Amino acid sequence: YTFQLTPTIVALDGAPLVDPFVVTYTTVGYLEVVDVFPTMDGQFVPADSEITVIFDRPVVPLLMSIDADELPNPLQLSPQIEGVGEWVNTSMYVFTPAQALQGGVTYTASILSGLEAVDGATLQTPVIWTFETSPPEIVSINPDVESVEVRLDAAVQVRFSQPMNQQSVEDAFYFRLDTPAQTEVVGRFEWSDDSQGFRFTPDDLLALQSSYDLGFGEGVSSLAGSADLR
């Protein structure tokens, strides 16, 4: 915008304005999203991830004396996710899912246009991006692979990267003596409260100086999304 006073202006004593007076003003730009996490088109995103959006300027007041429910909720997710969104500062919004994201699923995140910043700037166009969560993985096994001198009363513990469908894990799990007969080890499963790990305790002691094979067949799936084990 340009503000201008021209020489046609005359003072009360008759003196004219000698030269034009011109001032140019530039208004604030549109509100913009400068970063998101998970990143746009991100792959193998951990199931326990939070969704973060960072804007280029304050969107909410610095002094948040107002109720949190009155603050804008800029983020939409598809498939929908239950959880809690929070402005961790004036320009950063973080959404924490109530449960782990579905494994092996492509999510679409969007921020609608029209969101208004503290200075009155608005988001001109919608911001839409996608990311894909990782299918479940095994993150730890105890005893370790190729372990020796394993105690005869040892239990096996397996930990996954996300909550699992317990029945699918137990159906696909095998633990057997490495002999031509491949005798199966009978035992019981105990699961962690978060369904991300289990302990398998054999009913009987393991055989002396013997090798055992442990593993999973097909069909091991996550609790949400039903993605198969990588």
PDB file of C-alpha atoms in Angstrom:
ATOM      1  CA  TYR A   1       0.000   0.000   0.000  1.00  0.00           C
ATOM      2  CA  THR A   2       1.204   3.521  -0.798  1.00  0.00           C
ATOM      3  CA  PHE A   3       0.308   6.593   1.288  1.00  0.00           C
ATOM      4  CA  GLN A   4       0.977   9.922  -0.405  1.00  0.00           C
ATOM      5  CA  LEU A   5       0.704  13.667   0.312  1.00  0.00           C
ATOM      6  CA  THR A   6       1.008  15.920  -2.757  1.00  0.00           C
ATOM      7  CA  PRO A   7       2.188  19.587  -3.134  1.00  0.00           C
ATOM      8  CA  THR A   8      -1.424  20.653  -3.544  1.00  0.00           C
ATOM      9  CA  ILE A   9      -1.625  20.647   0.249  1.00  0.00           C
ATOM     10  CA  VAL A  10      -1.284  24.174   1.670  1.00  0.00           C
ATOM     11  CA  ALA A  11      -0.644  25.234   5.256  1.00  0.00           C
ATOM     12  CA  LEU A  12      -2.912  27.714   7.064  1.00  0.00           C
ATOM     13  CA  ASP A  13      -0.367  30.468   6.380  1.00  0.00           C
ATOM     14  CA  GLY A  14      -0.434  29.684   2.642  1.00  0.00           C
ATOM     15  CA  ALA A  15       2.875  27.820   2.429  1.00  0.00           C
ATOM     16  CA  PRO A  16       2.621  24.830  -0.002  1.00  0.00           C
ATOM     17  CA  LEU A  17       4.117  21.381   0.451  1.00  0.00           C
ATOM     18  CA  VAL A  18       7.383  21.613  -1.500  1.00  0.00           C
ATOM     19  CA  ASP A  19       7.809  17.925  -2.470  1.00  0.00           C
ATOM     20  CA  PRO A  20       5.484  14.938  -2.531  1.00  0.00           C
ATOM     21  CA  PHE A  21       5.561  12.819   0.614  1.00  0.00           C
ATOM     22  CA  VAL A  22       5.264   9.072  -0.133  1.00  0.00           C
ATOM     23  CA  VAL A  23       5.326   6.086   2.220  1.00  0.00           C
ATOM     24  CA  THR A  24       4.952   2.441   1.146  1.00  0.00           C
ATOM     25  CA  TYR A  25       3.589  -0.217   3.516  1.00  0.00           C
ATOM     26  CA  THR A  26       3.699  -3.991   3.049  1.00  0.00           C
ATOM     27  CA  THR A  27       1.182  -6.082   4.970  1.00  0.00           C
ATOM     28  CA  VAL A  28       2.007  -9.380   6.680  1.00  0.00           C
ATOM     29  CA  GLY A  29       2.245 -12.414   4.404  1.00  0.00           C
ATOM     30  CA  TYR A  30       0.111 -15.510   4.529  1.00  0.00           C
ATOM     31  CA  LEU A  31       0.494 -17.955   7.376  1.00  0.00           C
ATOM     32  CA  GLU A  32       2.670 -20.891   6.307  1.00  0.00           C
ATOM     33  CA  VAL A  33       3.574 -24.365   7.560  1.00  0.00           C
ATOM     34  CA  VAL A  34       7.360 -24.628   7.691  1.00  0.00           C
ATOM     35  CA  ASP A  35       7.754 -28.231   8.884  1.00  0.00           C
ATOM     36  CA  VAL A  36       5.785 -31.365   9.705  1.00  0.00           C
ATOM     37  CA  PHE A  37       6.564 -34.709  11.298  1.00  0.00           C
ATOM     38  CA  PRO A  38       6.188 -37.395  10.158  1.00  0.00           C
ATOM     39  CA  THR A  39       7.611 -35.858   7.008  1.00  0.00           C
ATOM     40  CA  MET A  40       5.656 -35.633   3.779  1.00  0.00           C
ATOM     41  CA  ASP A  41       5.614 -39.012   2.012  1.00  0.00           C
ATOM     42  CA  GLY A  42       7.495 -40.488   4.978  1.00  0.00           C
ATOM     43  CA  GLN A  43       7.788 -44.278   5.087  1.00  0.00           C
ATOM     44  CA  PHE A  44       8.368 -46.786   7.889  1.00  0.00           C
ATOM     45  CA  VAL A  45       7.145 -44.259  10.440  1.00  0.00           C
ATOM     46  CA  PRO A  46       7.216 -45.776  13.977  1.00  0.00           C
ATOM     47  CA  ALA A  47       3.774 -46.706  15.277  1.00  0.00           C
ATOM     48  CA  ASP A  48       4.331 -44.710  18.481  1.00  0.00           C
ATOM     49  CA  SER A  49       4.993 -41.436  16.641  1.00  0.00           C
ATOM     50  CA  GLU A  50       3.418 -38.092  17.446  1.00  0.00           C
ATOM     51  CA  ILE A  51       2.232 -35.801  14.649  1.00  0.00           C
ATOM     52  CA  THR A  52       3.847 -32.355  14.766  1.00  0.00           C
ATOM     53  CA  VAL A  53       3.098 -29.189  12.772  1.00  0.00           C
ATOM     54  CA  ILE A  54       5.295 -26.062  12.937  1.00  0.00           C
ATOM     55  CA  PHE A  55       4.090 -22.696  11.603  1.00  0.00           C
ATOM     56  CA  ASP A  56       6.176 -19.687  10.575  1.00  0.00           C
ATOM     57  CA  ARG A  57       4.619 -17.382  13.209  1.00  0.00           C
ATOM     58  CA  PRO A  58       2.526 -17.506  16.403  1.00  0.00           C
ATOM     59  CA  VAL A  59      -0.949 -18.946  15.911  1.00  0.00           C
ATOM     60  CA  VAL A  60      -2.002 -18.870  19.569  1.00  0.00           C
ATOM     61  CA  PRO A  61      -1.285 -16.214  22.237  1.00  0.00           C
ATOM     62  CA  LEU A  62       1.867 -16.380  24.300  1.00  0.00           C
ATOM     63  CA  LEU A  63      -0.074 -16.069  27.555  1.00  0.00           C
ATOM     64  CA  MET A  64      -2.545 -18.920  27.430  1.00  0.00           C
ATOM     65  CA  SER A  65      -4.939 -17.817  30.127  1.00  0.00           C
ATOM     66  CA  ILE A  66      -7.809 -18.981  27.925  1.00  0.00           C
ATOM     67  CA  ASP A  67      -9.139 -22.524  28.128  1.00  0.00           C
ATOM     68  CA  ALA A  68      -7.241 -25.025  25.982  1.00  0.00           C
ATOM     69  CA  ASP A  69     -10.535 -26.146  24.442  1.00  0.00           C
ATOM     70  CA  GLU A  70     -10.892 -22.671  22.928  1.00  0.00           C
ATOM     71  CA  LEU A  71      -7.595 -22.895  21.048  1.00  0.00           C
ATOM     72  CA  PRO A  72      -7.741 -23.916  17.373  1.00  0.00           C
ATOM     73  CA  ASN A  73      -7.301 -27.570  16.452  1.00  0.00           C
ATOM     74  CA  PRO A  74      -5.660 -27.295  13.022  1.00  0.00           C
ATOM     75  CA  LEU A  75      -4.973 -30.971  12.288  1.00  0.00           C
ATOM     76  CA  GLN A  76      -7.221 -33.535  10.610  1.00  0.00           C
ATOM     77  CA  LEU A  77      -6.188 -37.172  10.122  1.00  0.00           C
ATOM     78  CA  SER A  78      -7.541 -39.951   7.949  1.00  0.00           C
ATOM     79  CA  PRO A  79      -8.065 -42.671   9.073  1.00  0.00           C
ATOM     80  CA  GLN A  80      -9.236 -40.867  12.203  1.00  0.00           C
ATOM     81  CA  ILE A  81      -7.129 -41.264  15.352  1.00  0.00           C
ATOM     82  CA  GLU A  82      -8.187 -40.796  18.936  1.00  0.00           C
ATOM     83  CA  GLY A  83      -5.751 -38.683  20.915  1.00  0.00           C
ATOM     84  CA  VAL A  84      -4.868 -35.313  22.394  1.00  0.00           C
ATOM     85  CA  GLY A  85      -3.615 -32.232  20.569  1.00  0.00           C
ATOM     86  CA  GLU A  86      -1.572 -29.551  22.318  1.00  0.00           C
ATOM     87  CA  TRP A  87       0.072 -26.255  21.433  1.00  0.00           C
ATOM     88  CA  VAL A  88       3.512 -26.757  22.994  1.00  0.00           C
ATOM     89  CA  ASN A  89       4.381 -23.159  22.120  1.00  0.00           C
ATOM     90  CA  THR A  90       2.757 -20.372  20.128  1.00  0.00           C
ATOM     91  CA  SER A  91       3.636 -21.858  16.718  1.00  0.00           C
ATOM     92  CA  MET A  92       4.027 -25.623  17.285  1.00  0.00           C
ATOM     93  CA  TYR A  93       1.126 -28.064  17.501  1.00  0.00           C
ATOM     94  CA  VAL A  94       1.665 -31.681  18.606  1.00  0.00           C
ATOM     95  CA  PHE A  95      -0.927 -34.459  18.413  1.00  0.00           C
ATOM     96  CA  THR A  96      -0.340 -37.506  20.638  1.00  0.00           C
ATOM     97  CA  PRO A  97      -2.371 -40.582  19.650  1.00  0.00           C
ATOM     98  CA  ALA A  98      -4.144 -42.374  22.491  1.00  0.00           C
ATOM     99  CA  GLN A  99      -2.911 -45.703  21.094  1.00  0.00           C
ATOM    100  CA  ALA A 100      -0.209 -46.754  18.684  1.00  0.00           C
ATOM    101  CA  LEU A 101      -0.858 -45.998  15.035  1.00  0.00           C
ATOM    102  CA  GLN A 102      -1.973 -48.849  12.822  1.00  0.00           C
ATOM    103  CA  GLY A 103       0.955 -50.739  11.359  1.00  0.00           C
ATOM    104  CA  GLY A 104       1.572 -50.628   7.608  1.00  0.00           C
ATOM    105  CA  VAL A 105      -1.134 -48.002   6.983  1.00  0.00           C
ATOM    106  CA  THR A 106      -0.951 -44.815   4.884  1.00  0.00           C
ATOM    107  CA  TYR A 107      -2.303 -41.820   6.806  1.00  0.00           C
ATOM    108  CA  THR A 108      -3.379 -38.502   5.313  1.00  0.00           C
ATOM    109  CA  ALA A 109      -2.864 -35.386   7.429  1.00  0.00           C
ATOM    110  CA  SER A 110      -4.354 -32.032   6.493  1.00  0.00           C
ATOM    111  CA  ILE A 111      -4.623 -28.456   7.716  1.00  0.00           C
ATOM    112  CA  LEU A 112      -7.521 -26.527   6.230  1.00  0.00           C
ATOM    113  CA  SER A 113      -7.095 -23.075   4.738  1.00  0.00           C
ATOM    114  CA  GLY A 114      -8.302 -20.076   6.696  1.00  0.00           C
ATOM    115  CA  LEU A 115      -6.425 -20.844   9.925  1.00  0.00           C
ATOM    116  CA  GLU A 116      -5.609 -17.434  11.445  1.00  0.00           C
ATOM    117  CA  ALA A 117      -2.398 -16.399  13.177  1.00  0.00           C
ATOM    118  CA  VAL A 118      -2.097 -13.938  16.049  1.00  0.00           C
ATOM    119  CA  ASP A 119      -1.128 -11.121  13.645  1.00  0.00           C
ATOM    120  CA  GLY A 120      -4.194 -11.734  11.458  1.00  0.00           C
ATOM    121  CA  ALA A 121      -2.415 -13.646   8.708  1.00  0.00           C
ATOM    122  CA  THR A 122      -4.314 -16.653   7.373  1.00  0.00           C
ATOM    123  CA  LEU A 123      -3.338 -19.924   5.744  1.00  0.00           C
ATOM    124  CA  GLN A 124      -4.064 -19.349   2.058  1.00  0.00           C
ATOM    125  CA  THR A 125      -4.220 -22.939   0.784  1.00  0.00           C
ATOM    126  CA  PRO A 126      -4.737 -26.284   2.545  1.00  0.00           C
ATOM    127  CA  VAL A 127      -1.643 -28.241   3.540  1.00  0.00           C
ATOM    128  CA  ILE A 128      -2.044 -31.967   2.876  1.00  0.00           C
ATOM    129  CA  TRP A 129       0.536 -34.719   3.215  1.00  0.00           C
ATOM    130  CA  THR A 130       0.743 -38.486   3.660  1.00  0.00           C
ATOM    131  CA  PHE A 131       2.971 -40.864   5.598  1.00  0.00           C
ATOM    132  CA  GLU A 132       3.100 -44.632   5.943  1.00  0.00           C
ATOM    133  CA  THR A 133       3.595 -46.427   9.240  1.00  0.00           C
ATOM    134  CA  SER A 134       6.030 -49.275   9.581  1.00  0.00           C
ATOM    135  CA  PRO A 135       4.782 -52.849   9.749  1.00  0.00           C
ATOM    136  CA  PRO A 136       5.675 -54.638  13.003  1.00  0.00           C
ATOM    137  CA  GLU A 137       9.272 -55.689  13.586  1.00  0.00           C
ATOM    138  CA  ILE A 138      11.096 -57.743  16.195  1.00  0.00           C
ATOM    139  CA  VAL A 139      13.284 -55.381  18.214  1.00  0.00           C
ATOM    140  CA  SER A 140      14.772 -57.829  20.705  1.00  0.00           C
ATOM    141  CA  ILE A 141      15.032 -61.547  21.511  1.00  0.00           C
ATOM    142  CA  ASN A 142      16.354 -63.081  24.700  1.00  0.00           C
ATOM    143  CA  PRO A 143      18.327 -65.358  24.720  1.00  0.00           C
ATOM    144  CA  ASP A 144      20.155 -63.793  21.801  1.00  0.00           C
ATOM    145  CA  VAL A 145      20.437 -65.467  18.415  1.00  0.00           C
ATOM    146  CA  GLU A 146      23.112 -68.210  18.409  1.00  0.00           C
ATOM    147  CA  SER A 147      23.420 -68.078  22.199  1.00  0.00           C
ATOM    148  CA  VAL A 148      25.393 -70.831  23.933  1.00  0.00           C
ATOM    149  CA  GLU A 149      25.476 -72.029  27.536  1.00  0.00           C
ATOM    150  CA  VAL A 150      21.751 -71.289  27.806  1.00  0.00           C
ATOM    151  CA  ARG A 151      20.245 -72.373  31.113  1.00  0.00           C
ATOM    152  CA  LEU A 152      17.980 -75.412  30.967  1.00  0.00           C
ATOM    153  CA  ASP A 153      15.173 -73.497  32.678  1.00  0.00           C
ATOM    154  CA  ALA A 154      15.469 -70.499  30.358  1.00  0.00           C
ATOM    155  CA  ALA A 155      12.387 -68.687  29.095  1.00  0.00           C
ATOM    156  CA  VAL A 156      12.259 -66.944  25.720  1.00  0.00           C
ATOM    157  CA  GLN A 157      11.365 -63.243  25.577  1.00  0.00           C
ATOM    158  CA  VAL A 158      10.459 -61.423  22.362  1.00  0.00           C
ATOM    159  CA  ARG A 159       9.758 -57.695  22.001  1.00  0.00           C
ATOM    160  CA  PHE A 160       8.038 -56.074  18.999  1.00  0.00           C
ATOM    161  CA  SER A 161       8.004 -52.505  17.701  1.00  0.00           C
ATOM    162  CA  GLN A 162       4.232 -52.124  18.192  1.00  0.00           C
ATOM    163  CA  PRO A 163       1.245 -53.845  19.823  1.00  0.00           C
ATOM    164  CA  MET A 164       0.568 -57.234  18.297  1.00  0.00           C
ATOM    165  CA  ASN A 165      -2.377 -59.510  17.653  1.00  0.00           C
ATOM    166  CA  GLN A 166      -1.531 -61.985  20.397  1.00  0.00           C
ATOM    167  CA  GLN A 167      -3.338 -64.943  18.867  1.00  0.00           C
ATOM    168  CA  SER A 168      -1.588 -64.529  15.515  1.00  0.00           C
ATOM    169  CA  VAL A 169       1.787 -64.433  17.267  1.00  0.00           C
ATOM    170  CA  GLU A 170       1.117 -67.539  19.350  1.00  0.00           C
ATOM    171  CA  ASP A 171      -0.242 -69.462  16.350  1.00  0.00           C
ATOM    172  CA  ALA A 172       2.847 -68.708  14.244  1.00  0.00           C
ATOM    173  CA  PHE A 173       5.461 -69.160  17.007  1.00  0.00           C
ATOM    174  CA  TYR A 174       7.584 -72.296  17.037  1.00  0.00           C
ATOM    175  CA  PHE A 175      10.247 -73.518  19.463  1.00  0.00           C
ATOM    176  CA  ARG A 176      11.630 -76.975  18.731  1.00  0.00           C
ATOM    177  CA  LEU A 177      14.571 -79.266  19.222  1.00  0.00           C
ATOM    178  CA  ASP A 178      16.961 -79.189  16.260  1.00  0.00           C
ATOM    179  CA  THR A 179      16.816 -82.889  15.454  1.00  0.00           C
ATOM    180  CA  PRO A 180      15.270 -84.833  12.570  1.00  0.00           C
ATOM    181  CA  ALA A 181      12.193 -85.334  14.755  1.00  0.00           C
ATOM    182  CA  GLN A 182      11.970 -81.575  15.462  1.00  0.00           C
ATOM    183  CA  THR A 183      10.257 -82.110  18.789  1.00  0.00           C
ATOM    184  CA  GLU A 184       8.116 -79.090  19.729  1.00  0.00           C
ATOM    185  CA  VAL A 185       8.690 -77.432  23.100  1.00  0.00           C
ATOM    186  CA  VAL A 186       5.427 -77.119  25.011  1.00  0.00           C
ATOM    187  CA  GLY A 187       4.994 -74.102  27.241  1.00  0.00           C
ATOM    188  CA  ARG A 188       2.909 -71.057  28.138  1.00  0.00           C
ATOM    189  CA  PHE A 189       2.793 -67.453  26.934  1.00  0.00           C
ATOM    190  CA  GLU A 190       2.768 -64.373  29.170  1.00  0.00           C
ATOM    191  CA  TRP A 191       2.167 -61.018  27.477  1.00  0.00           C
ATOM    192  CA  SER A 192       3.183 -57.518  28.520  1.00  0.00           C
ATOM    193  CA  ASP A 193       0.373 -55.069  29.271  1.00  0.00           C
ATOM    194  CA  ASP A 194       1.061 -53.113  26.068  1.00  0.00           C
ATOM    195  CA  SER A 195       0.888 -56.256  23.861  1.00  0.00           C
ATOM    196  CA  GLN A 196       4.332 -55.469  22.455  1.00  0.00           C
ATOM    197  CA  GLY A 197       6.147 -58.432  23.959  1.00  0.00           C
ATOM    198  CA  PHE A 198       5.771 -61.864  25.470  1.00  0.00           C
ATOM    199  CA  ARG A 199       7.626 -64.440  27.515  1.00  0.00           C
ATOM    200  CA  PHE A 200       7.386 -68.119  26.588  1.00  0.00           C
ATOM    201  CA  THR A 201       8.199 -70.455  29.466  1.00  0.00           C
ATOM    202  CA  PRO A 202       8.675 -74.160  28.616  1.00  0.00           C
ATOM    203  CA  ASP A 203       6.771 -76.638  30.786  1.00  0.00           C
ATOM    204  CA  ASP A 204       9.884 -78.826  31.141  1.00  0.00           C
ATOM    205  CA  LEU A 205      13.616 -78.242  31.298  1.00  0.00           C
ATOM    206  CA  LEU A 206      15.462 -78.031  27.991  1.00  0.00           C
ATOM    207  CA  ALA A 207      17.660 -80.962  26.955  1.00  0.00           C
ATOM    208  CA  LEU A 208      21.334 -80.974  27.847  1.00  0.00           C
ATOM    209  CA  GLN A 209      23.858 -79.944  25.186  1.00  0.00           C
ATOM    210  CA  SER A 210      21.222 -79.525  22.484  1.00  0.00           C
ATOM    211  CA  SER A 211      20.334 -76.969  19.811  1.00  0.00           C
ATOM    212  CA  TYR A 212      16.916 -75.400  19.444  1.00  0.00           C
ATOM    213  CA  ASP A 213      15.222 -73.523  16.626  1.00  0.00           C
ATOM    214  CA  LEU A 214      12.923 -70.617  17.385  1.00  0.00           C
ATOM    215  CA  GLY A 215      10.936 -68.514  14.968  1.00  0.00           C
ATOM    216  CA  PHE A 216       7.628 -67.472  13.441  1.00  0.00           C
ATOM    217  CA  GLY A 217       5.697 -68.754  10.491  1.00  0.00           C
ATOM    218  CA  GLU A 218       3.465 -66.573   8.326  1.00  0.00           C
ATOM    219  CA  GLY A 219       0.486 -64.596   9.527  1.00  0.00           C
ATOM    220  CA  VAL A 220       1.988 -62.633  12.421  1.00  0.00           C
ATOM    221  CA  SER A 221       0.074 -59.350  12.439  1.00  0.00           C
ATOM    222  CA  SER A 222      -0.122 -56.124  14.389  1.00  0.00           C
ATOM    223  CA  LEU A 223      -2.978 -55.410  16.754  1.00  0.00           C
ATOM    224  CA  ALA A 224      -4.217 -52.468  14.675  1.00  0.00           C
ATOM    225  CA  GLY A 225      -4.051 -52.406  10.898  1.00  0.00           C
ATOM    226  CA  SER A 226      -3.280 -56.128  10.625  1.00  0.00           C
ATOM    227  CA  ALA A 227       0.075 -55.477   8.940  1.00  0.00           C
ATOM    228  CA  ASP A 228       2.251 -58.572   8.753  1.00  0.00           C
ATOM    229  CA  LEU A 229       5.603 -58.898  10.490  1.00  0.00           C
ATOM    230  CA  ARG A 230       8.445 -57.542   8.331  1.00  0.00           C
TER     231      ARG A 230
END
